[in-house]
Short mmCIF file of C-alpha atoms (C1' of nucleotides) in Angstrom, two decimals:
data_model
loop_
_atom_site.label_atom_id
_atom_site.label_comp_id
_atom_site.label_asym_id
_atom_site.label_seq_id
_atom_site.Cartn_x
_atom_site.Cartn_y
_atom_site.Cartn_z
CA MET A 1 3.84 92.98 -80.98
CA PRO A 2 0.89 94.19 -79.05
CA LYS A 3 -0.87 90.56 -78.10
CA LYS A 4 -3.62 90.14 -80.73
CA SER A 5 -6.58 89.75 -78.17
CA LEU A 6 -7.44 85.91 -77.97
CA GLU A 7 -5.14 84.19 -80.39
CA ASN A 8 -7.08 81.17 -80.85
CA LEU A 9 -10.18 79.63 -79.37
CA THR A 10 -10.75 76.49 -77.60
CA GLU A 11 -13.44 74.08 -78.83
CA SER A 12 -15.84 75.26 -76.16
CA MET A 13 -15.21 79.06 -76.83
CA PHE A 14 -15.62 78.38 -80.55
CA TYR A 15 -19.11 76.83 -80.06
CA VAL A 16 -20.23 79.23 -77.61
CA LEU A 17 -19.96 82.01 -80.33
CA MET A 18 -21.65 79.78 -82.77
CA ALA A 19 -24.57 79.45 -80.49
CA LEU A 20 -24.83 83.25 -80.08
CA ARG A 21 -24.79 83.63 -83.69
CA ARG A 22 -28.16 82.09 -83.88
CA GLY A 23 -29.14 85.31 -81.88
CA PRO A 24 -29.13 86.72 -78.41
CA MET A 25 -29.50 84.03 -75.70
CA CYS A 26 -28.60 83.04 -72.28
CA GLY A 27 -25.85 80.93 -71.00
CA ILE A 28 -28.12 77.97 -70.51
CA ASP A 29 -29.58 78.00 -73.86
CA ALA A 30 -26.09 78.45 -75.32
CA ALA A 31 -25.13 75.08 -73.61
CA ALA A 32 -28.13 73.38 -74.60
CA PHE A 33 -27.69 74.59 -78.45
CA ILE A 34 -24.01 73.11 -78.18
CA GLU A 35 -25.10 69.75 -76.83
CA GLU A 36 -27.70 69.45 -79.45
CA LYS A 37 -25.54 70.72 -82.28
CA THR A 38 -22.74 68.35 -81.46
CA LYS A 39 -25.09 65.41 -80.80
CA GLY A 40 -23.75 65.40 -77.33
CA ALA A 41 -20.34 65.03 -78.15
CA LEU A 42 -19.65 68.48 -76.30
CA ARG A 43 -21.32 69.35 -73.17
CA LEU A 44 -20.25 72.42 -71.13
CA GLY A 45 -20.69 72.41 -67.30
CA PRO A 46 -21.55 75.79 -65.64
CA ALA A 47 -18.08 76.43 -64.48
CA THR A 48 -16.58 76.14 -68.11
CA LEU A 49 -19.77 77.94 -69.56
CA TYR A 50 -19.76 81.17 -67.33
CA THR A 51 -15.97 81.28 -67.23
CA ILE A 52 -16.09 81.71 -71.03
CA LEU A 53 -19.13 84.11 -70.97
CA ALA A 54 -17.24 86.44 -68.53
CA LYS A 55 -14.04 86.26 -70.46
CA PHE A 56 -15.80 87.21 -73.77
CA GLU A 57 -17.70 89.99 -72.27
CA LYS A 58 -14.51 91.44 -71.03
CA GLU A 59 -12.89 90.83 -74.45
CA GLY A 60 -15.70 92.35 -76.20
CA TYR A 61 -16.95 89.34 -78.10
CA LEU A 62 -20.34 89.65 -76.77
CA ARG A 63 -22.30 92.09 -74.70
CA GLU A 64 -25.14 91.75 -72.14
CA VAL A 65 -28.48 92.99 -73.98
CA ALA A 66 -31.12 92.02 -71.40
CA VAL A 67 -31.42 91.18 -67.68
CA ASP A 68 -34.55 89.39 -66.50
CA GLY A 69 -34.18 88.42 -62.95
CA ARG A 70 -31.02 86.11 -62.87
CA LYS A 71 -31.29 85.51 -66.58
CA ARG A 72 -28.79 87.39 -68.51
CA THR A 73 -29.01 87.47 -72.42
CA TYR A 74 -26.00 88.12 -74.45
CA ALA A 75 -25.48 89.10 -78.04
CA ILE A 76 -22.45 88.57 -80.12
CA THR A 77 -20.75 91.74 -81.28
CA ASP A 78 -18.82 92.26 -84.64
CA LYS A 79 -15.64 91.57 -82.70
CA GLY A 80 -17.00 88.32 -81.69
CA GLU A 81 -18.03 87.38 -85.08
CA ALA A 82 -14.63 88.32 -86.47
CA ALA A 83 -13.17 86.07 -83.95
CA TYR A 84 -15.52 83.16 -84.75
CA GLN A 85 -14.74 83.53 -88.59
CA GLU A 86 -10.92 83.48 -87.78
CA GLU A 87 -11.41 80.33 -85.90
CA VAL A 88 -13.25 78.63 -88.64
CA CYS A 89 -10.23 79.58 -91.06
CA ARG A 90 -7.76 78.10 -88.49
CA LEU A 91 -9.75 75.12 -88.36
CA ARG A 92 -10.16 74.58 -92.05
CA ARG A 93 -6.33 75.18 -92.29
CA CYS A 94 -5.91 72.08 -89.89
CA VAL A 95 -8.29 69.97 -92.03
CA ALA A 96 -6.70 70.97 -95.13
CA ASP A 97 -3.18 70.08 -93.96
CA ALA A 98 -4.40 66.75 -92.66
CA ASP A 99 -6.09 66.16 -96.04
CA SER A 100 -2.72 67.11 -97.68
CA GLU A 101 -0.72 64.67 -95.58
CA GLY A 102 -3.35 61.90 -96.20
CA ARG A 103 -3.00 62.47 -99.92
CA ARG A 104 0.79 62.55 -99.49
CA TRP A 105 0.57 59.22 -97.48
CA ASN A 106 -1.31 57.52 -100.09
CA GLU A 107 0.96 58.51 -102.97
CA GLN A 108 3.87 57.35 -100.93
CA HIS A 109 2.24 54.01 -100.15
CA ASP A 110 0.98 53.38 -103.75
CA ALA A 111 2.91 50.71 -105.48
CA GLY A 112 -0.43 49.81 -107.34
CA SER A 113 -2.07 48.33 -104.33
CA GLU A 114 -5.82 48.36 -103.88
CA VAL A 115 -5.62 49.47 -100.38
CA ARG A 116 -5.62 53.14 -99.59
CA MET A 117 -6.11 55.29 -96.41
CA ALA A 118 -9.49 56.78 -96.58
CA VAL A 119 -9.92 60.60 -96.50
CA PRO A 120 -13.14 60.37 -94.52
CA ALA A 121 -15.82 62.85 -95.15
CA LEU A 122 -18.75 63.34 -92.53
CA SER A 123 -21.50 61.15 -93.32
CA GLY A 124 -24.74 62.97 -92.96
CA VAL A 125 -24.37 66.56 -91.85
CA MET B 1 -15.43 56.58 -65.89
CA PRO B 2 -12.03 55.76 -66.60
CA LYS B 3 -10.47 58.89 -68.13
CA LYS B 4 -10.12 57.94 -71.89
CA SER B 5 -6.54 58.83 -72.35
CA LEU B 6 -5.96 62.25 -73.81
CA GLU B 7 -9.56 63.26 -74.89
CA ASN B 8 -8.85 65.69 -77.40
CA LEU B 9 -5.64 67.25 -78.71
CA THR B 10 -4.64 70.80 -78.75
CA GLU B 11 -3.46 72.39 -82.23
CA SER B 12 0.26 71.93 -81.28
CA MET B 13 -0.15 68.35 -80.23
CA PHE B 14 -2.12 67.55 -83.53
CA TYR B 15 0.90 69.00 -85.34
CA VAL B 16 3.30 66.91 -83.69
CA LEU B 17 1.48 63.76 -84.49
CA MET B 18 1.10 64.74 -88.24
CA ALA B 19 4.85 65.43 -88.37
CA LEU B 20 5.74 61.96 -86.97
CA ARG B 21 3.42 60.45 -89.54
CA ARG B 22 5.99 61.35 -92.07
CA GLY B 23 8.34 58.98 -90.35
CA PRO B 24 10.54 58.94 -87.37
CA MET B 25 12.37 62.16 -86.56
CA CYS B 26 13.62 64.30 -83.62
CA GLY B 27 11.92 66.98 -81.80
CA ILE B 28 13.59 69.83 -83.73
CA ASP B 29 12.75 68.29 -87.22
CA ALA B 30 9.12 67.75 -86.03
CA ALA B 31 9.03 71.54 -85.08
CA ALA B 32 10.66 72.64 -88.49
CA PHE B 33 7.92 70.50 -90.28
CA ILE B 34 5.38 72.42 -88.36
CA GLU B 35 6.40 75.58 -89.07
CA GLU B 36 6.85 74.73 -92.84
CA LYS B 37 3.52 72.98 -93.10
CA THR B 38 1.47 75.86 -91.35
CA LYS B 39 3.47 78.55 -93.44
CA GLY B 40 4.51 79.96 -90.17
CA ALA B 41 1.26 80.11 -88.72
CA LEU B 42 2.28 77.70 -85.78
CA ARG B 43 5.59 77.80 -84.28
CA LEU B 44 6.64 75.70 -81.29
CA GLY B 45 8.98 76.86 -78.87
CA PRO B 46 11.20 74.27 -77.03
CA ALA B 47 9.21 74.22 -73.83
CA THR B 48 6.02 73.28 -75.64
CA LEU B 49 7.77 70.85 -78.03
CA TYR B 50 9.61 68.81 -75.33
CA THR B 51 6.53 68.87 -72.93
CA ILE B 52 4.54 67.37 -75.66
CA LEU B 53 6.97 64.70 -76.83
CA ALA B 54 7.41 63.71 -72.88
CA LYS B 55 3.70 63.42 -72.54
CA PHE B 56 3.23 61.46 -75.61
CA GLU B 57 5.94 59.14 -74.98
CA LYS B 58 4.48 58.37 -71.66
CA GLU B 59 0.92 58.18 -73.11
CA GLY B 60 2.26 55.54 -75.64
CA TYR B 61 1.64 57.74 -78.65
CA LEU B 62 5.21 57.48 -79.80
CA ARG B 63 8.35 55.95 -78.71
CA GLU B 64 11.96 56.43 -78.83
CA VAL B 65 13.73 54.45 -81.65
CA ALA B 66 17.09 55.92 -81.62
CA VAL B 67 19.75 58.08 -79.57
CA ASP B 68 22.40 59.64 -81.45
CA GLY B 69 24.30 61.87 -78.72
CA ARG B 70 21.75 64.05 -77.38
CA LYS B 71 19.26 63.62 -80.57
CA ARG B 72 16.50 61.40 -79.77
CA THR B 73 14.42 59.99 -82.75
CA TYR B 74 10.63 59.24 -82.29
CA ALA B 75 8.37 57.13 -84.09
CA ILE B 76 4.56 57.40 -84.02
CA THR B 77 2.79 54.20 -82.59
CA ASP B 78 -0.54 52.70 -83.53
CA LYS B 79 -2.01 54.50 -80.70
CA GLY B 80 -0.83 57.80 -81.88
CA GLU B 81 -2.05 57.20 -85.22
CA ALA B 82 -5.48 56.51 -84.02
CA ALA B 83 -5.28 59.59 -81.76
CA TYR B 84 -4.44 61.58 -84.71
CA GLN B 85 -7.25 60.04 -86.87
CA GLU B 86 -9.64 60.81 -83.98
CA GLU B 87 -8.59 64.40 -83.76
CA VAL B 88 -9.01 64.74 -87.71
CA CYS B 89 -12.70 63.61 -87.21
CA ARG B 90 -13.32 66.10 -84.52
CA LEU B 91 -11.77 68.91 -86.51
CA ARG B 92 -14.17 67.84 -89.39
CA ARG B 93 -17.12 68.01 -87.11
CA CYS B 94 -16.19 71.38 -86.04
CA VAL B 95 -16.02 72.66 -89.60
CA ALA B 96 -19.10 70.66 -90.65
CA ASP B 97 -21.11 72.25 -87.71
CA ALA B 98 -19.58 75.87 -88.90
CA ASP B 99 -20.75 75.42 -92.36
CA SER B 100 -24.24 74.05 -91.56
CA GLU B 101 -24.65 77.05 -89.37
CA GLY B 102 -23.26 79.28 -92.20
CA ARG B 103 -25.99 77.80 -94.65
CA ARG B 104 -28.56 78.20 -92.19
CA TRP B 105 -27.53 81.84 -91.61
CA ASN B 106 -27.61 82.41 -95.33
CA GLU B 107 -31.31 80.78 -95.68
CA GLN B 108 -32.48 82.99 -92.52
CA HIS B 109 -31.09 86.14 -94.30
CA ASP B 110 -32.05 85.38 -97.70
CA ALA B 111 -35.03 87.39 -98.79
CA GLY B 112 -33.92 87.36 -102.52
CA SER B 113 -30.83 89.33 -101.80
CA GLU B 114 -27.50 89.04 -103.85
CA VAL B 115 -25.42 89.27 -100.83
CA ARG B 116 -24.40 86.11 -99.12
CA MET B 117 -22.08 85.16 -96.31
CA ALA B 118 -19.36 83.18 -98.21
CA VAL B 119 -18.59 79.55 -97.08
CA PRO B 120 -14.86 79.99 -97.82
CA ALA B 121 -12.72 77.22 -99.00
CA LEU B 122 -9.24 77.39 -98.77
CA SER B 123 -7.47 78.69 -101.86
CA GLY B 124 -4.45 76.66 -102.91
CA VAL B 125 -3.84 73.56 -100.60
"C1'" DT C 1 41.56 72.35 -74.54
"C1'" DC C 2 38.34 75.79 -76.02
"C1'" DT C 3 34.68 77.33 -78.49
"C1'" DA C 4 30.57 76.82 -81.44
"C1'" DT C 5 26.66 74.61 -82.28
"C1'" DA C 6 22.81 71.40 -82.35
"C1'" DA C 7 19.40 69.49 -79.41
"C1'" DT C 8 17.08 68.58 -75.32
"C1'" DA C 9 15.69 69.73 -70.44
"C1'" DT C 10 13.69 72.74 -67.04
"C1'" DC C 11 11.63 76.94 -64.71
"C1'" DA C 12 8.28 79.88 -63.52
"C1'" DT C 13 4.14 82.07 -64.94
"C1'" DT C 14 -0.20 82.17 -66.94
"C1'" DA C 15 -4.47 80.61 -68.70
"C1'" DG C 16 -8.15 77.18 -69.64
"C1'" DA C 17 -11.22 73.24 -68.25
"C1'" DT C 18 -14.10 71.38 -64.96
"C1'" DG C 19 -16.87 68.93 -61.30
"C1'" DA C 20 -18.78 70.29 -57.25
"C1'" DT C 21 -20.93 73.44 -54.72
"C1'" DA C 22 -23.22 77.83 -53.38
"C1'" DT C 23 -26.10 81.62 -54.36
"C1'" DC C 24 -29.66 84.26 -56.27
"C1'" DA C 25 -34.55 85.56 -58.27
"C1'" DT C 26 -38.94 84.23 -59.49
"C1'" DA C 27 -43.13 81.65 -59.33
"C1'" DA C 28 -46.32 78.42 -57.24
"C1'" DC C 29 -48.58 76.99 -53.44
"C1'" DA C 30 -50.16 76.05 -48.89
"C1'" DT D 1 -47.10 85.52 -45.81
"C1'" DG D 2 -43.83 81.65 -45.35
"C1'" DT D 3 -41.87 77.63 -47.85
"C1'" DT D 4 -40.59 75.23 -51.55
"C1'" DA D 5 -39.33 74.25 -56.33
"C1'" DT D 6 -36.77 75.58 -60.14
"C1'" DG D 7 -34.03 78.09 -63.36
"C1'" DA D 8 -30.03 80.48 -63.98
"C1'" DT D 9 -25.73 82.27 -62.47
"C1'" DA D 10 -21.58 82.51 -59.60
"C1'" DT D 11 -17.59 80.88 -57.22
"C1'" DC D 12 -13.91 77.27 -55.55
"C1'" DA D 13 -10.32 74.18 -55.92
"C1'" DT D 14 -7.54 71.31 -58.73
"C1'" DC D 15 -5.63 70.21 -62.74
"C1'" DT D 16 -3.76 70.54 -67.51
"C1'" DA D 17 -1.48 72.90 -71.18
"C1'" DA D 18 1.34 76.90 -73.21
"C1'" DT D 19 5.11 79.32 -73.34
"C1'" DG D 20 9.49 82.54 -72.97
"C1'" DA D 21 13.54 82.30 -70.83
"C1'" DT D 22 17.31 79.86 -69.49
"C1'" DA D 23 20.23 75.68 -68.55
"C1'" DT D 24 22.40 71.82 -69.73
"C1'" DT D 25 24.57 68.16 -72.66
"C1'" DA D 26 27.05 65.95 -76.66
"C1'" DT D 27 29.52 66.35 -80.43
"C1'" DA D 28 32.82 68.48 -83.88
"C1'" DG D 29 36.38 71.56 -85.17
"C1'" DA D 30 40.17 75.03 -84.65
#
DNA sequence: TCTATAATATCATTAGATGATATCATAACA
DNA sequence: TGTTATGATATCATCTAATGATATTATAGA
């Protein structure tokens, strides 16, 4: 089997693509987007950031659309968008599996008890 | 800052903990659970599997509860359960962020069009 | 004892994450 | 025209994780 490009994305990679879906932007702006979007839960240092951008460009997930001095602006490609969507599906699969295990756990431990394991939803998204 | 144990889990690690939540089992059985649960989407080879088990035992996410010949049976600990739940939250955050971006994308591109980007739910979980 | 099998362990290689640091381009100002 | 500040990108060194391939070990059965 020919290795199917980047099989699955890391969290950092995923959020870089999410940023670029907003529209073309430079690395710094992508990092700022990520920090804001995750409310500070994920922050990319320069090493991580530019390593990912370089790999994504080589992989064809994004392309350079403008250079202004040192500032490089990138846009996501169709291939990048596809990788992003595939990753969303993978994440949904993980959450769905966790949910089904959670339900199973509750049934297993249900002897008429009031106590349940919560299947927590995110409060205010 | 003292490094907060294992900050976030890889997909393989996540599913190993999910398996152990079913109850104590050996490595091979955990791998079988994972393959079945993910419908073959994730398969751990021995190297990945035992590397994770060894790390988790050292980290205190699981402990050996029985040895029968070569077969070692592991049980998840409270700390492992906590790490699992934390990872579920992280995954939910990623999906929630993707969803909110998806809705934003639709609004942005909505000029009364019929065409929308789907926010796909998993079909039959 | 010999062989088969189930299960675990290790090796070697590759990829990804990251803090720290260096470099480069532009602008503002003396 | 320096000089300095700043914004942005690039690189280094180190560490962690993934993984196919292979080896080892324990038990059971012929």
